[in-house]
């Protein structure tokens, strides 16, 4: 391999990680050293490498992907999710992904439209009362709860209602109520696996197959061995879907409604776009690419550009490589930030402005495919992306046809950069009925 130079970077030792302190440093170093820089680690030998050039990102996530495995920062996630799809790697991941993916393809996602619709109808009924009384609503909490309800019903269908009945309330409720993601939360969360185990056992005893993600996973067989998923894997994958599937969509909708409330011209266009469509036909719900079609989807794509929930993620190099003309030693942690990439003036005009029209096909033409990564890319592309886009578009169309939202916060909403990018404080809104 040709000799490559060590990447420039700061002298100080620092461990890059998804937390609030890290972002200003990354911004500072990006300005100082450009798109590729090395940061000496405090706890590991050698440097971590930050990359912000779409060609390098494509190399890591796609063309040389065999050289880049999951690594830094996953210890915290593993405590919550065990060895589920987000965390796993190698043979285990390669066996699991094809068994899970069919549950998220177009047809499967389309079949969940009535479920998504009915959860949102219940939300609209609750909100109608609040709109009449002028009650202030905490949409951050409400949207997290709606997103959680949808994943739990997509996973467990009738067994979720039975669980609520037997326990008096959903034992999963605290996931939307609690914002701390500490050790105590992890222990409590893992404690929920006993309910999932009980549902799996009940289905086996009764020989019952439902039209939901859990049954799809229980029915799935490994192509090579013909074996079903092990029980441990069923639990880990279920817990992964619950976490990955609700915080991300809840947070995207939270930011999207905030952004709409700050941009009357976008709100007007949204109302025009949904006029006359009871429930939208989204490209995603039709089984197409999630970057297809409607104005509603463009609003969501633009919210995901400005506030991608997964704002920082990493890979670990197995063997040496060269990125951006700089050497990569085996074991190097590579960091990619969709947040910083999505706000790079090299790829986006007026990058800090909220402009859904930038996702119109004509404007998107010529943009680097790897300059927009809310769902990552390559074989580890978010398995739930199509479902998430369909779910969010349906929610947005249903809500926007009934209500407008008036933002009640003092000053602009502040982002909080933890494992997920959320608003630092709950977003408070007043609902105004539209007709
Ligand atoms: C707006 C919503 C969502 C966003 C922004 C999002 C984002 C992401 C990102 C960036 C990754 C890749 C992480 C990496 O490569 O290190 C990912 C992976 C994943 N996501 Fe999502 N996600 C969303 C919704 C969902 C939903 C609804 C589900 C399932 C119910 C889901 C399940 C997963 C799983 C299982 C993986 C791991 C895939 C693999 O490595 O094979 N996500 N997501």
CSV table of C-alpha atoms and ligand atoms in Angstrom, one decimal:
chain,number,residue,atom,x,y,z
A,1,UNK,CA,0.0,0.0,0.0
A,2,UNK,CA,1.3,3.5,-0.9
A,3,UNK,CA,2.7,5.5,2.0
A,4,UNK,CA,0.0,7.9,3.3
A,5,UNK,CA,0.4,10.8,5.8
A,6,UNK,CA,-1.0,10.8,9.3
A,7,UNK,CA,-4.1,13.0,9.3
A,8,UNK,CA,-3.7,16.5,11.0
A,9,UNK,CA,-5.6,17.0,14.3
A,10,UNK,CA,-5.4,18.4,17.8
A,11,UNK,CA,-2.6,17.6,20.2
A,12,UNK,CA,-5.0,17.0,23.2
A,13,UNK,CA,-6.2,13.6,24.0
A,14,UNK,CA,-10.0,13.2,23.9
A,15,UNK,CA,-12.4,10.3,23.4
A,16,UNK,CA,-15.0,11.1,20.8
A,17,UNK,CA,-18.5,10.0,22.0
A,18,UNK,CA,-22.1,10.9,21.5
A,19,UNK,CA,-22.5,13.6,24.1
A,20,UNK,CA,-23.0,17.4,24.4
A,21,UNK,CA,-19.3,18.2,25.0
A,22,UNK,CA,-18.1,16.5,21.9
A,23,UNK,CA,-20.0,18.5,19.2
A,24,UNK,CA,-18.3,22.0,19.8
A,25,UNK,CA,-14.9,20.3,19.7
A,26,UNK,CA,-15.8,18.5,16.4
A,27,UNK,CA,-17.0,21.8,15.0
A,28,UNK,CA,-13.8,23.6,16.0
A,29,UNK,CA,-11.5,20.9,14.6
A,30,UNK,CA,-13.5,20.7,11.4
A,31,UNK,CA,-12.9,24.4,10.9
A,32,UNK,CA,-9.2,24.1,11.9
A,33,UNK,CA,-8.1,20.8,10.1
A,34,UNK,CA,-10.7,20.2,7.4
A,35,UNK,CA,-12.8,17.2,6.6
A,36,UNK,CA,-10.4,14.5,7.9
A,37,UNK,CA,-8.7,14.8,11.3
A,38,UNK,CA,-7.2,12.5,13.8
A,39,UNK,CA,-7.9,12.8,17.6
A,40,UNK,CA,-5.5,11.1,20.0
A,41,UNK,CA,-7.6,8.8,22.3
A,42,UNK,CA,-7.4,9.1,26.1
A,43,UNK,CA,-8.2,5.4,26.7
A,44,UNK,CA,-7.1,3.5,23.6
A,45,UNK,CA,-3.7,3.3,21.8
A,46,UNK,CA,-3.5,5.5,18.7
A,47,UNK,CA,-5.9,8.0,17.2
A,48,UNK,CA,-9.6,8.1,16.3
A,49,UNK,CA,-10.3,9.5,12.9
A,50,UNK,CA,-13.2,11.8,12.1
A,51,UNK,CA,-14.3,11.8,8.4
A,52,UNK,CA,-16.7,14.2,6.8
A,53,UNK,CA,-16.0,13.7,3.1
A,54,UNK,CA,-18.8,11.7,1.3
A,55,UNK,CA,-16.3,9.7,-0.8
A,56,UNK,CA,-14.5,8.5,2.4
A,57,UNK,CA,-17.8,7.8,4.0
A,58,UNK,CA,-18.9,5.7,1.0
A,59,UNK,CA,-15.7,3.8,1.3
A,60,UNK,CA,-16.3,3.0,5.0
A,61,UNK,CA,-20.0,2.1,4.7
A,62,UNK,CA,-20.1,0.6,1.3
A,63,UNK,CA,-17.1,-0.2,-0.9
A,64,UNK,CA,-14.6,-1.3,1.7
A,65,UNK,CA,-17.2,-2.2,4.3
A,66,UNK,CA,-15.6,-5.6,5.2
A,67,UNK,CA,-12.8,-3.6,6.7
A,68,UNK,CA,-15.0,-1.6,9.0
A,69,UNK,CA,-16.9,-3.2,11.9
A,70,UNK,CA,-18.9,-1.8,14.7
A,71,UNK,CA,-16.8,-0.5,17.6
A,72,UNK,CA,-16.6,2.5,19.8
A,73,UNK,CA,-19.5,3.6,22.0
A,74,UNK,CA,-21.4,0.3,21.6
A,75,UNK,CA,-20.8,-0.8,25.2
A,76,UNK,CA,-23.7,1.5,26.4
A,77,UNK,CA,-26.0,0.3,23.7
A,78,UNK,CA,-25.1,-3.4,24.3
A,79,UNK,CA,-26.3,-3.1,27.9
A,80,UNK,CA,-29.7,-2.1,26.6
A,81,UNK,CA,-30.0,-4.2,23.4
A,82,UNK,CA,-27.8,-7.2,24.0
A,83,UNK,CA,-26.6,-8.6,20.7
A,84,UNK,CA,-29.5,-7.2,18.5
A,85,UNK,CA,-29.0,-6.0,14.9
A,86,UNK,CA,-27.7,-2.6,15.8
A,87,UNK,CA,-24.8,-4.0,17.9
A,88,UNK,CA,-24.1,-7.3,16.3
A,89,UNK,CA,-21.5,-8.0,13.7
A,90,UNK,CA,-19.9,-10.7,11.6
A,91,UNK,CA,-21.6,-14.1,11.2
A,92,UNK,CA,-24.3,-13.4,13.8
A,93,UNK,CA,-25.4,-10.1,12.1
A,94,UNK,CA,-25.2,-11.8,8.6
A,95,UNK,CA,-27.5,-14.5,9.8
A,96,UNK,CA,-29.9,-12.2,11.6
A,97,UNK,CA,-30.4,-9.4,9.1
A,98,UNK,CA,-32.0,-11.6,6.3
A,99,UNK,CA,-34.3,-13.1,8.8
A,100,UNK,CA,-35.5,-9.7,10.0
A,101,UNK,CA,-35.5,-7.6,6.8
A,102,UNK,CA,-38.6,-9.2,5.2
A,103,UNK,CA,-40.7,-7.9,8.1
A,104,UNK,CA,-39.8,-4.3,6.9
A,105,UNK,CA,-40.3,-4.6,3.2
A,106,UNK,CA,-42.9,-2.7,1.3
A,107,UNK,CA,-45.7,-5.2,1.5
A,108,UNK,CA,-45.1,-5.8,5.2
A,109,UNK,CA,-45.0,-2.1,6.0
A,110,UNK,CA,-48.2,-1.5,3.9
A,111,UNK,CA,-50.0,-4.0,6.1
A,112,UNK,CA,-49.3,-1.9,9.1
A,113,UNK,CA,-51.1,1.2,7.7
A,114,UNK,CA,-54.4,0.5,9.5
A,115,UNK,CA,-52.5,0.1,12.8
A,116,UNK,CA,-50.6,3.4,12.3
A,117,UNK,CA,-53.9,5.1,11.4
A,118,UNK,CA,-55.8,3.9,14.4
A,119,UNK,CA,-53.1,4.9,16.9
A,120,UNK,CA,-53.1,8.4,15.3
A,121,UNK,CA,-56.9,8.5,15.4
A,122,UNK,CA,-56.8,7.9,19.1
A,123,UNK,CA,-54.2,10.7,19.4
A,124,UNK,CA,-56.4,13.1,17.4
A,125,UNK,CA,-59.4,12.3,19.6
A,126,UNK,CA,-57.3,13.1,22.7
A,127,UNK,CA,-56.0,16.2,21.1
A,128,UNK,CA,-59.4,17.4,20.0
A,129,UNK,CA,-60.4,17.8,23.6
A,130,UNK,CA,-57.2,19.6,24.4
A,131,UNK,CA,-57.6,22.0,21.5
A,132,UNK,CA,-61.1,22.9,22.7
A,133,UNK,CA,-60.0,23.5,26.3
A,134,UNK,CA,-56.8,25.4,25.1
A,135,UNK,CA,-54.6,23.0,27.2
A,136,UNK,CA,-50.9,23.3,26.6
A,137,UNK,CA,-49.4,20.0,25.3
A,138,UNK,CA,-45.9,18.6,25.7
A,139,UNK,CA,-45.5,17.2,22.1
A,140,UNK,CA,-42.1,15.8,22.9
A,141,UNK,CA,-43.6,13.4,25.4
A,142,UNK,CA,-46.8,12.8,23.4
A,143,UNK,CA,-44.9,12.0,20.2
A,144,UNK,CA,-42.5,9.7,22.0
A,145,UNK,CA,-45.5,7.9,23.5
A,146,UNK,CA,-47.3,7.6,20.1
A,147,UNK,CA,-44.1,6.2,18.4
A,148,UNK,CA,-43.7,3.7,21.3
A,149,UNK,CA,-47.3,2.6,21.0
A,150,UNK,CA,-46.9,2.0,17.3
A,151,UNK,CA,-43.7,-0.2,17.6
A,152,UNK,CA,-45.2,-2.2,20.5
A,153,UNK,CA,-48.3,-2.9,18.5
A,154,UNK,CA,-46.3,-3.7,15.3
A,155,UNK,CA,-44.3,-6.1,17.4
A,156,UNK,CA,-46.9,-7.8,19.7
A,157,UNK,CA,-50.3,-6.8,18.2
A,158,UNK,CA,-53.1,-8.5,20.3
A,159,UNK,CA,-50.6,-9.6,23.0
A,160,UNK,CA,-49.9,-5.9,23.8
A,161,UNK,CA,-53.6,-5.3,24.6
A,162,UNK,CA,-53.6,-8.4,26.7
A,163,UNK,CA,-50.5,-7.2,28.6
A,164,UNK,CA,-52.1,-3.9,29.3
A,165,UNK,CA,-55.2,-5.7,30.6
A,166,UNK,CA,-53.3,-8.1,32.8
A,167,UNK,CA,-50.9,-5.4,34.2
A,168,UNK,CA,-53.4,-2.6,34.5
A,169,UNK,CA,-51.2,-0.4,32.2
A,170,UNK,CA,-48.3,-0.9,29.7
A,171,UNK,CA,-45.1,-1.9,31.6
A,172,UNK,CA,-43.3,-0.2,28.7
A,173,UNK,CA,-44.7,3.3,29.5
A,174,UNK,CA,-41.7,4.5,31.3
A,175,UNK,CA,-39.7,4.4,28.1
A,176,UNK,CA,-41.5,7.4,26.9
A,177,UNK,CA,-41.8,9.0,30.3
A,178,UNK,CA,-38.1,8.8,31.3
A,179,UNK,CA,-35.5,10.8,29.5
A,180,UNK,CA,-32.4,9.6,31.4
A,181,UNK,CA,-30.6,6.7,29.7
A,182,UNK,CA,-28.4,5.7,32.6
A,183,UNK,CA,-27.5,2.3,34.2
A,184,UNK,CA,-30.7,2.3,36.2
A,185,UNK,CA,-32.7,2.8,33.0
A,186,UNK,CA,-30.8,-0.1,31.4
A,187,UNK,CA,-31.6,-2.5,34.3
A,188,UNK,CA,-35.3,-1.5,34.2
A,189,UNK,CA,-35.4,-1.9,30.5
A,190,UNK,CA,-33.8,-5.3,30.5
A,191,UNK,CA,-36.4,-6.3,33.1
A,192,UNK,CA,-39.0,-5.9,30.5
A,193,UNK,CA,-37.7,-9.0,28.6
A,194,UNK,CA,-39.7,-11.2,30.9
A,195,UNK,CA,-42.9,-9.9,29.3
A,196,UNK,CA,-41.5,-10.5,25.9
A,197,UNK,CA,-40.5,-14.0,26.9
A,198,UNK,CA,-44.0,-14.7,28.2
A,199,UNK,CA,-45.5,-13.6,24.9
A,200,UNK,CA,-43.2,-15.9,23.0
A,201,UNK,CA,-44.0,-18.8,25.2
A,202,UNK,CA,-47.8,-18.2,25.1
A,203,UNK,CA,-47.7,-18.2,21.3
A,204,UNK,CA,-45.7,-21.4,21.2
A,205,UNK,CA,-48.0,-23.1,23.6
A,206,UNK,CA,-51.1,-22.0,21.7
A,207,UNK,CA,-49.5,-22.6,18.3
A,208,UNK,CA,-50.6,-19.0,17.5
A,209,UNK,CA,-49.1,-17.0,14.7
A,210,UNK,CA,-50.0,-13.3,14.4
A,211,UNK,CA,-49.4,-10.7,11.7
A,212,UNK,CA,-46.7,-8.8,13.5
A,213,UNK,CA,-43.0,-8.4,13.7
A,214,UNK,CA,-42.6,-11.0,16.5
A,215,UNK,CA,-44.4,-13.8,14.6
A,216,UNK,CA,-42.5,-12.9,11.5
A,217,UNK,CA,-39.2,-13.3,13.4
A,218,UNK,CA,-40.5,-16.5,15.1
A,219,UNK,CA,-41.4,-17.9,11.6
A,220,UNK,CA,-38.2,-16.9,9.9
A,221,UNK,CA,-35.6,-19.6,9.1
A,222,UNK,CA,-31.9,-19.2,8.4
A,223,UNK,CA,-31.4,-19.9,4.7
A,224,UNK,CA,-28.3,-22.0,5.2
A,225,UNK,CA,-29.2,-24.2,8.2
A,226,UNK,CA,-33.0,-24.0,8.1
A,227,UNK,CA,-32.9,-23.2,11.8
A,228,UNK,CA,-35.2,-20.7,13.5
A,229,UNK,CA,-33.9,-17.7,15.6
A,230,UNK,CA,-32.6,-18.6,19.0
A,231,UNK,CA,-34.7,-17.4,21.9
A,232,UNK,CA,-32.0,-15.0,23.1
A,233,UNK,CA,-31.9,-13.5,19.6
A,234,UNK,CA,-35.7,-13.1,19.5
A,235,UNK,CA,-35.5,-11.1,22.8
A,236,UNK,CA,-32.6,-9.0,21.8
A,237,UNK,CA,-34.1,-8.2,18.3
A,238,UNK,CA,-37.4,-7.3,19.9
A,239,UNK,CA,-35.8,-5.0,22.5
A,240,UNK,CA,-33.7,-3.4,19.6
A,241,UNK,CA,-36.8,-2.6,17.6
A,242,UNK,CA,-38.5,-1.0,20.6
A,243,UNK,CA,-35.6,1.3,21.3
A,244,UNK,CA,-34.5,2.0,17.7
A,245,UNK,CA,-38.0,2.3,16.5
A,246,UNK,CA,-39.5,4.8,18.9
A,247,UNK,CA,-36.9,7.3,20.1
A,248,UNK,CA,-35.8,8.1,16.5
A,249,UNK,CA,-39.2,8.6,15.0
A,250,UNK,CA,-40.6,10.4,18.1
A,251,UNK,CA,-37.7,12.8,18.0
A,252,UNK,CA,-37.9,13.5,14.3
A,253,UNK,CA,-41.6,14.3,14.6
A,254,UNK,CA,-40.9,16.6,17.6
A,255,UNK,CA,-38.3,18.6,15.6
A,256,UNK,CA,-40.5,18.5,12.4
A,257,UNK,CA,-43.5,20.1,14.2
A,258,UNK,CA,-41.3,22.6,15.9
A,259,UNK,CA,-39.7,23.6,12.5
A,260,UNK,CA,-43.1,23.8,10.9
A,261,UNK,CA,-44.4,26.1,13.7
A,262,UNK,CA,-41.5,28.4,12.9
A,263,UNK,CA,-42.0,28.5,9.2
A,264,UNK,CA,-45.5,29.7,8.2
A,265,UNK,CA,-44.7,29.3,4.5
A,266,UNK,CA,-43.9,25.6,5.0
A,267,UNK,CA,-47.0,25.2,7.0
A,268,UNK,CA,-49.1,26.7,4.2
A,269,UNK,CA,-47.5,24.5,1.6
A,270,UNK,CA,-48.1,21.4,3.8
A,271,UNK,CA,-51.8,22.3,4.2
A,272,UNK,CA,-52.0,22.7,0.4
A,273,UNK,CA,-50.3,19.4,-0.2
A,274,UNK,CA,-52.5,17.3,2.0
A,275,UNK,CA,-55.8,19.0,1.1
A,276,UNK,CA,-58.2,16.3,-0.1
A,277,UNK,CA,-55.9,13.3,0.8
A,278,UNK,CA,-57.4,11.5,3.8
A,279,UNK,CA,-54.4,9.3,4.3
A,280,UNK,CA,-51.4,9.9,2.2
A,281,UNK,CA,-50.0,7.5,-0.3
A,282,UNK,CA,-46.3,7.8,0.5
A,283,UNK,CA,-43.5,6.5,-1.6
A,284,UNK,CA,-42.3,4.6,1.4
A,285,UNK,CA,-45.7,3.1,2.2
A,286,UNK,CA,-45.8,2.0,-1.4
A,287,UNK,CA,-42.6,0.1,-0.9
A,288,UNK,CA,-40.5,2.6,-2.7
A,289,UNK,CA,-37.3,4.3,-1.6
A,290,UNK,CA,-37.9,6.5,1.4
A,291,UNK,CA,-36.5,9.5,-0.5
A,292,UNK,CA,-39.4,9.5,-2.9
A,293,UNK,CA,-42.2,11.9,-3.4
A,294,UNK,CA,-44.6,14.0,-1.5
A,295,UNK,CA,-44.2,17.4,0.2
A,296,UNK,CA,-44.9,15.7,3.6
A,297,UNK,CA,-41.9,13.5,3.0
A,298,UNK,CA,-39.7,16.4,2.0
A,299,UNK,CA,-40.6,18.2,5.3
A,300,UNK,CA,-39.6,15.0,7.1
A,301,UNK,CA,-36.4,14.6,5.1
A,302,UNK,CA,-35.5,18.2,5.8
A,303,UNK,CA,-36.2,17.7,9.6
A,304,UNK,CA,-33.9,14.7,9.4
A,305,UNK,CA,-31.2,16.7,7.7
A,306,UNK,CA,-31.2,19.4,10.3
A,307,UNK,CA,-31.7,17.2,13.3
A,308,UNK,CA,-30.7,13.6,12.5
A,309,UNK,CA,-31.5,11.5,15.6
A,310,UNK,CA,-28.4,9.4,15.1
A,311,UNK,CA,-26.0,12.4,14.9
A,312,UNK,CA,-22.7,10.6,15.4
A,313,UNK,CA,-21.8,7.0,14.8
A,314,UNK,CA,-18.7,5.0,14.4
A,315,UNK,CA,-16.9,2.0,12.8
A,316,UNK,CA,-13.6,0.3,13.7
A,317,UNK,CA,-11.0,-0.5,11.0
A,318,UNK,CA,-9.9,-4.1,10.9
A,319,UNK,CA,-6.9,-3.7,8.6
A,320,UNK,CA,-4.9,-0.7,7.5
A,321,UNK,CA,-6.5,1.6,4.8
A,322,UNK,CA,-6.3,5.2,3.4
A,323,UNK,CA,-9.0,7.7,3.9
A,324,UNK,CA,-8.8,11.2,2.5
A,325,UNK,CA,-5.2,10.6,1.7
A,326,UNK,CA,-4.4,9.8,5.3
A,327,UNK,CA,-3.3,6.5,6.9
A,328,UNK,CA,-5.8,4.4,8.9
A,329,UNK,CA,-4.1,1.9,11.3
A,330,UNK,CA,-5.8,-1.3,12.2
A,331,UNK,CA,-8.1,-0.8,15.3
A,332,UNK,CA,-8.7,2.9,14.5
A,333,UNK,CA,-12.2,4.2,15.4
A,334,UNK,CA,-13.7,6.1,12.5
A,335,UNK,CA,-16.4,8.7,13.4
A,336,UNK,CA,-19.1,10.0,11.1
A,337,UNK,CA,-21.5,12.7,12.0
A,338,UNK,CA,-24.7,13.0,9.9
A,339,UNK,CA,-25.4,16.3,11.8
A,340,UNK,CA,-22.1,17.9,10.6
A,341,UNK,CA,-22.3,16.4,7.2
A,342,UNK,CA,-25.8,17.6,6.7
A,343,UNK,CA,-24.8,21.2,7.6
A,344,UNK,CA,-21.7,21.3,5.3
A,345,UNK,CA,-21.7,24.2,3.0
A,346,UNK,CA,-19.8,22.1,0.5
A,347,UNK,CA,-23.0,20.1,-0.2
A,348,UNK,CA,-25.9,22.2,1.0
A,349,UNK,CA,-26.9,25.8,0.2
A,350,UNK,CA,-27.8,27.9,3.2
A,351,UNK,CA,-27.3,24.7,5.3
A,352,UNK,CA,-28.9,26.0,8.5
A,353,UNK,CA,-32.1,27.0,6.8
A,354,UNK,CA,-35.2,24.8,6.8
A,355,UNK,CA,-36.1,24.4,3.2
A,356,UNK,CA,-38.0,21.2,2.3
A,357,UNK,CA,-37.9,22.1,-1.4
A,358,UNK,CA,-34.2,21.1,-1.5
A,359,UNK,CA,-35.5,17.5,-1.7
A,360,UNK,CA,-37.4,18.2,-4.9
A,361,UNK,CA,-35.9,15.9,-7.5
A,362,UNK,CA,-34.6,18.9,-9.6
A,363,UNK,CA,-32.8,20.4,-6.5
A,364,UNK,CA,-31.5,17.1,-5.3
A,365,UNK,CA,-29.9,16.3,-8.7
A,366,UNK,CA,-26.1,16.3,-8.6
A,367,UNK,CA,-25.9,16.1,-4.8
A,368,UNK,CA,-23.5,13.4,-3.5
A,369,UNK,CA,-25.5,10.3,-2.4
A,370,UNK,CA,-23.4,10.1,0.7
A,371,UNK,CA,-23.9,13.7,1.7
A,372,UNK,CA,-27.3,12.8,3.3
A,373,UNK,CA,-27.2,9.9,5.8
A,374,UNK,CA,-30.0,10.1,8.4
A,375,UNK,CA,-30.5,6.3,8.1
A,376,UNK,CA,-26.8,5.5,7.3
A,377,UNK,CA,-26.0,3.6,4.1
A,378,UNK,CA,-24.7,0.4,2.7
A,379,UNK,CA,-25.7,-3.0,4.0
A,380,UNK,CA,-26.2,-1.7,7.5
A,381,UNK,CA,-28.7,0.9,6.3
A,382,UNK,CA,-31.5,1.3,8.9
A,383,UNK,CA,-33.8,-1.7,8.5
A,384,UNK,CA,-36.8,0.4,9.7
A,385,UNK,CA,-36.3,3.4,7.4
A,386,UNK,CA,-39.2,2.7,5.1
A,387,UNK,CA,-41.5,1.9,8.0
A,388,UNK,CA,-40.4,5.1,9.8
A,389,UNK,CA,-41.0,7.3,6.8
A,390,UNK,CA,-44.4,5.8,6.2
A,391,UNK,CA,-45.3,6.1,9.9
A,392,UNK,CA,-44.2,9.7,10.2
A,393,UNK,CA,-45.8,10.8,6.9
A,394,UNK,CA,-49.1,9.3,7.9
A,395,UNK,CA,-49.0,10.9,11.3
A,396,UNK,CA,-48.1,14.3,9.9
A,397,UNK,CA,-50.8,14.3,7.2
A,398,UNK,CA,-53.5,13.2,9.7
A,399,UNK,CA,-52.5,15.8,12.3
A,400,UNK,CA,-51.9,18.7,9.9
A,401,UNK,CA,-55.3,18.2,8.3
A,402,UNK,CA,-57.0,18.7,11.8
A,403,UNK,CA,-54.7,21.1,13.7
A,404,UNK,CA,-52.1,23.8,13.6
A,405,UNK,CA,-49.5,24.0,16.3
A,406,UNK,CA,-48.5,27.3,18.1
A,407,UNK,CA,-45.1,27.1,19.8
A,408,UNK,CA,-45.1,28.3,23.4
A,409,UNK,CA,-41.4,28.1,24.3
A,410,UNK,CA,-39.3,31.1,25.3
A,411,UNK,CA,-36.8,31.4,22.5
A,412,UNK,CA,-35.6,28.8,20.0
A,413,UNK,CA,-35.6,25.1,20.9
A,414,UNK,CA,-32.2,23.9,22.0
A,415,UNK,CA,-30.7,20.6,20.8
A,416,UNK,CA,-29.3,18.0,23.2
A,417,UNK,CA,-26.6,15.8,21.7
A,418,UNK,CA,-26.7,12.5,23.5
A,419,UNK,CA,-26.9,9.0,22.0
A,420,UNK,CA,-29.8,10.5,20.1
A,421,UNK,CA,-30.2,14.2,19.1
A,422,UNK,CA,-33.3,15.4,21.0
A,423,UNK,CA,-34.6,18.8,22.2
A,424,UNK,CA,-33.0,19.8,25.5
A,425,UNK,CA,-36.4,20.8,26.9
A,426,UNK,CA,-39.9,19.5,26.1
A,427,UNK,CA,-41.6,21.4,23.2
A,428,UNK,CA,-44.8,22.9,24.4
A,429,UNK,CA,-47.5,23.7,21.9
A,430,UNK,CA,-51.1,25.0,21.8
A,431,UNK,CA,-53.3,23.2,19.3
A,432,UNK,CA,-55.6,25.2,17.1
A,433,UNK,CA,-58.3,23.3,15.3
A,434,UNK,CA,-58.2,24.0,11.5
A,435,UNK,CA,-61.7,23.9,10.3
B,1,LIG,C1,-36.5,8.5,12.0
B,1,LIG,C2,-36.4,7.2,12.3
B,1,LIG,C3,-35.1,6.5,12.3
B,1,LIG,C4,-33.8,6.9,12.1
B,1,LIG,C5,-33.3,8.3,11.9
B,1,LIG,C6,-32.9,5.7,12.2
B,1,LIG,C7,-31.5,5.8,12.0
B,1,LIG,C8,-30.7,4.7,12.0
B,1,LIG,C9,-29.3,4.7,11.7
B,1,LIG,C10,-28.5,5.9,11.4
B,1,LIG,C11,-28.9,3.4,11.7
B,1,LIG,C12,-27.4,2.9,11.4
B,1,LIG,C13,-26.5,3.0,12.6
B,1,LIG,C14,-25.2,2.5,12.3
B,1,LIG,O1,-24.9,2.0,11.2
B,1,LIG,O2,-24.3,2.5,13.1
B,1,LIG,C15,-30.0,2.6,12.0
B,1,LIG,C16,-29.9,1.2,12.2
B,1,LIG,C17,-31.0,0.4,12.6
B,1,LIG,N1,-32.3,0.9,12.8
B,1,LIG,FE1,-33.0,2.7,12.5
B,1,LIG,N2,-33.7,4.6,12.4
B,1,LIG,C18,-35.0,5.0,12.5
B,1,LIG,C19,-36.1,4.2,12.7
B,1,LIG,C20,-36.1,2.9,12.9
B,1,LIG,C21,-37.2,2.0,13.1
B,1,LIG,C22,-38.7,2.4,13.1
B,1,LIG,C23,-36.7,0.7,13.4
B,1,LIG,C24,-37.4,-0.6,13.7
B,1,LIG,C25,-38.6,-0.7,14.2
B,1,LIG,C26,-35.3,0.8,13.3
B,1,LIG,C27,-34.4,-0.2,13.5
B,1,LIG,C28,-33.1,-0.2,13.2
B,1,LIG,C29,-32.2,-1.4,13.3
B,1,LIG,C30,-32.6,-2.8,13.7
B,1,LIG,C31,-30.9,-1.0,12.9
B,1,LIG,C32,-29.7,-1.9,12.7
B,1,LIG,C33,-29.5,-2.3,11.3
B,1,LIG,C34,-28.3,-3.1,11.0
B,1,LIG,O3,-27.2,-2.8,11.5
B,1,LIG,O4,-28.4,-4.1,10.3
B,1,LIG,N3,-34.9,2.1,13.0
B,1,LIG,N4,-31.1,3.4,12.2
